């Protein structure tokens, strides 16, 4: 496998960072649109059961919270992959320099 440390540290890691940021912003925008709808479930007992759930099923409130948590985790994952790729590029550079330093010297 041909690994170019500069590519890992710049182009590839930056792409993941960019995607993670864009995904996070898009998810926040969509969550805000959803929240802007307001109390569409109403104030009666059926609406309360829909929103709060019951003993058998979770309600809308907990599901929205779960979606927000998972969406945030996915966005953060992208950013963390970019960070790890950058670290890989740096580690490859260090390994290359160590290899050069350990090469036998040509006698004078």
Short mmCIF file of C-alpha atoms in Angstrom, two decimals:
data_model
loop_
_atom_site.label_atom_id
_atom_site.label_comp_id
_atom_site.label_asym_id
_atom_site.label_seq_id
_atom_site.Cartn_x
_atom_site.Cartn_y
_atom_site.Cartn_z
CA UNK A 1 0.00 0.00 0.00
CA UNK A 2 1.41 3.37 -0.97
CA UNK A 3 0.84 5.80 1.89
CA UNK A 4 1.69 9.45 1.46
CA UNK A 5 1.84 11.10 4.89
CA UNK A 6 1.06 14.52 3.45
CA UNK A 7 -2.14 13.19 1.85
CA UNK A 8 -3.24 11.65 5.13
CA UNK A 9 -2.47 14.84 7.02
CA UNK A 10 -4.11 17.20 4.57
CA UNK A 11 -6.48 16.10 1.83
CA UNK A 12 -7.94 12.95 3.34
CA UNK A 13 -8.17 14.01 6.98
CA UNK A 14 -9.55 17.41 5.98
CA UNK A 15 -12.25 15.74 3.86
CA UNK A 16 -13.51 13.77 6.86
CA UNK A 17 -13.40 16.89 9.03
CA UNK A 18 -15.35 18.85 6.42
CA UNK A 19 -17.94 16.09 5.99
CA UNK A 20 -18.38 15.80 9.75
CA UNK A 21 -18.95 19.53 10.08
CA UNK A 22 -21.38 19.67 7.16
CA UNK A 23 -23.28 16.65 8.45
CA UNK A 24 -23.50 18.16 11.92
CA UNK A 25 -24.81 21.48 10.59
CA UNK A 26 -27.36 19.72 8.37
CA UNK A 27 -28.60 17.58 11.25
CA UNK A 28 -28.93 20.60 13.54
CA UNK A 29 -30.88 22.44 10.83
CA UNK A 30 -33.27 19.51 10.36
CA UNK A 31 -33.73 19.04 14.11
CA UNK A 32 -34.55 22.76 14.42
CA UNK A 33 -37.13 22.42 11.62
CA UNK A 34 -38.69 19.49 13.44
CA UNK A 35 -38.78 21.35 16.75
CA UNK A 36 -40.30 24.40 15.05
CA UNK A 37 -43.39 22.34 14.23
CA UNK A 38 -44.28 22.59 17.91
CA UNK A 39 -46.87 20.65 19.87
CA UNK A 40 -48.60 18.82 17.03
CA UNK A 41 -49.67 15.92 19.28
CA UNK A 42 -52.20 17.98 21.21
CA UNK A 43 -53.14 18.15 24.86
CA UNK A 44 -55.50 15.18 25.20
CA UNK A 45 -54.63 11.76 26.63
CA UNK A 46 -53.85 10.29 23.20
CA UNK A 47 -51.41 13.14 22.50
CA UNK A 48 -49.80 12.68 25.92
CA UNK A 49 -49.39 8.95 25.27
CA UNK A 50 -47.86 9.68 21.86
CA UNK A 51 -45.44 12.22 23.35
CA UNK A 52 -44.54 10.44 26.59
CA UNK A 53 -45.03 6.84 25.56
CA UNK A 54 -46.28 4.16 27.91
CA UNK A 55 -44.97 1.07 29.67
CA UNK A 56 -44.67 -0.82 26.36
CA UNK A 57 -43.29 1.77 23.95
CA UNK A 58 -41.20 4.91 24.19
CA UNK A 59 -42.84 8.14 23.15
CA UNK A 60 -42.01 10.80 20.64
CA UNK A 61 -39.95 12.82 23.14
CA UNK A 62 -37.52 10.00 23.89
CA UNK A 63 -37.28 9.05 20.23
CA UNK A 64 -36.39 12.63 19.20
CA UNK A 65 -33.78 12.71 21.96
CA UNK A 66 -32.34 9.41 20.74
CA UNK A 67 -32.17 10.61 17.14
CA UNK A 68 -30.39 13.80 18.24
CA UNK A 69 -27.88 11.80 20.28
CA UNK A 70 -27.15 9.35 17.46
CA UNK A 71 -26.91 12.12 14.86
CA UNK A 72 -24.39 13.95 17.01
CA UNK A 73 -22.39 10.75 17.46
CA UNK A 74 -22.25 10.16 13.69
CA UNK A 75 -21.05 13.71 13.04
CA UNK A 76 -18.42 13.43 15.76
CA UNK A 77 -17.31 10.07 14.34
CA UNK A 78 -16.42 11.69 11.01
CA UNK A 79 -14.34 14.36 12.73
CA UNK A 80 -12.58 11.75 14.86
CA UNK A 81 -11.74 9.64 11.78
CA UNK A 82 -10.15 12.74 10.25
CA UNK A 83 -8.14 13.30 13.44
CA UNK A 84 -6.94 9.68 13.42
CA UNK A 85 -5.94 9.87 9.75
CA UNK A 86 -3.92 12.99 10.48
CA UNK A 87 -2.20 11.15 13.34
CA UNK A 88 -1.50 8.21 11.01
CA UNK A 89 0.22 10.53 8.54
CA UNK A 90 2.34 12.02 11.30
CA UNK A 91 3.23 8.56 12.62
CA UNK A 92 4.29 7.38 9.15
CA UNK A 93 6.61 10.39 8.86
CA UNK A 94 8.15 9.64 12.25
CA UNK A 95 8.61 5.97 11.33
CA UNK A 96 10.30 6.94 8.06
CA UNK A 97 12.75 9.24 9.86
CA UNK A 98 13.51 6.56 12.44
CA UNK A 99 14.23 4.09 9.64
CA UNK A 100 16.58 6.56 8.00
CA UNK A 101 18.35 7.14 11.33
CA UNK A 102 18.83 3.40 11.83
CA UNK A 103 20.32 2.75 8.39
CA UNK A 104 23.91 1.53 8.50
CA UNK A 105 26.48 4.18 7.75
CA UNK A 106 28.84 3.81 4.86
CA UNK A 107 32.42 3.61 6.13
CA UNK A 108 34.57 6.57 5.18
#
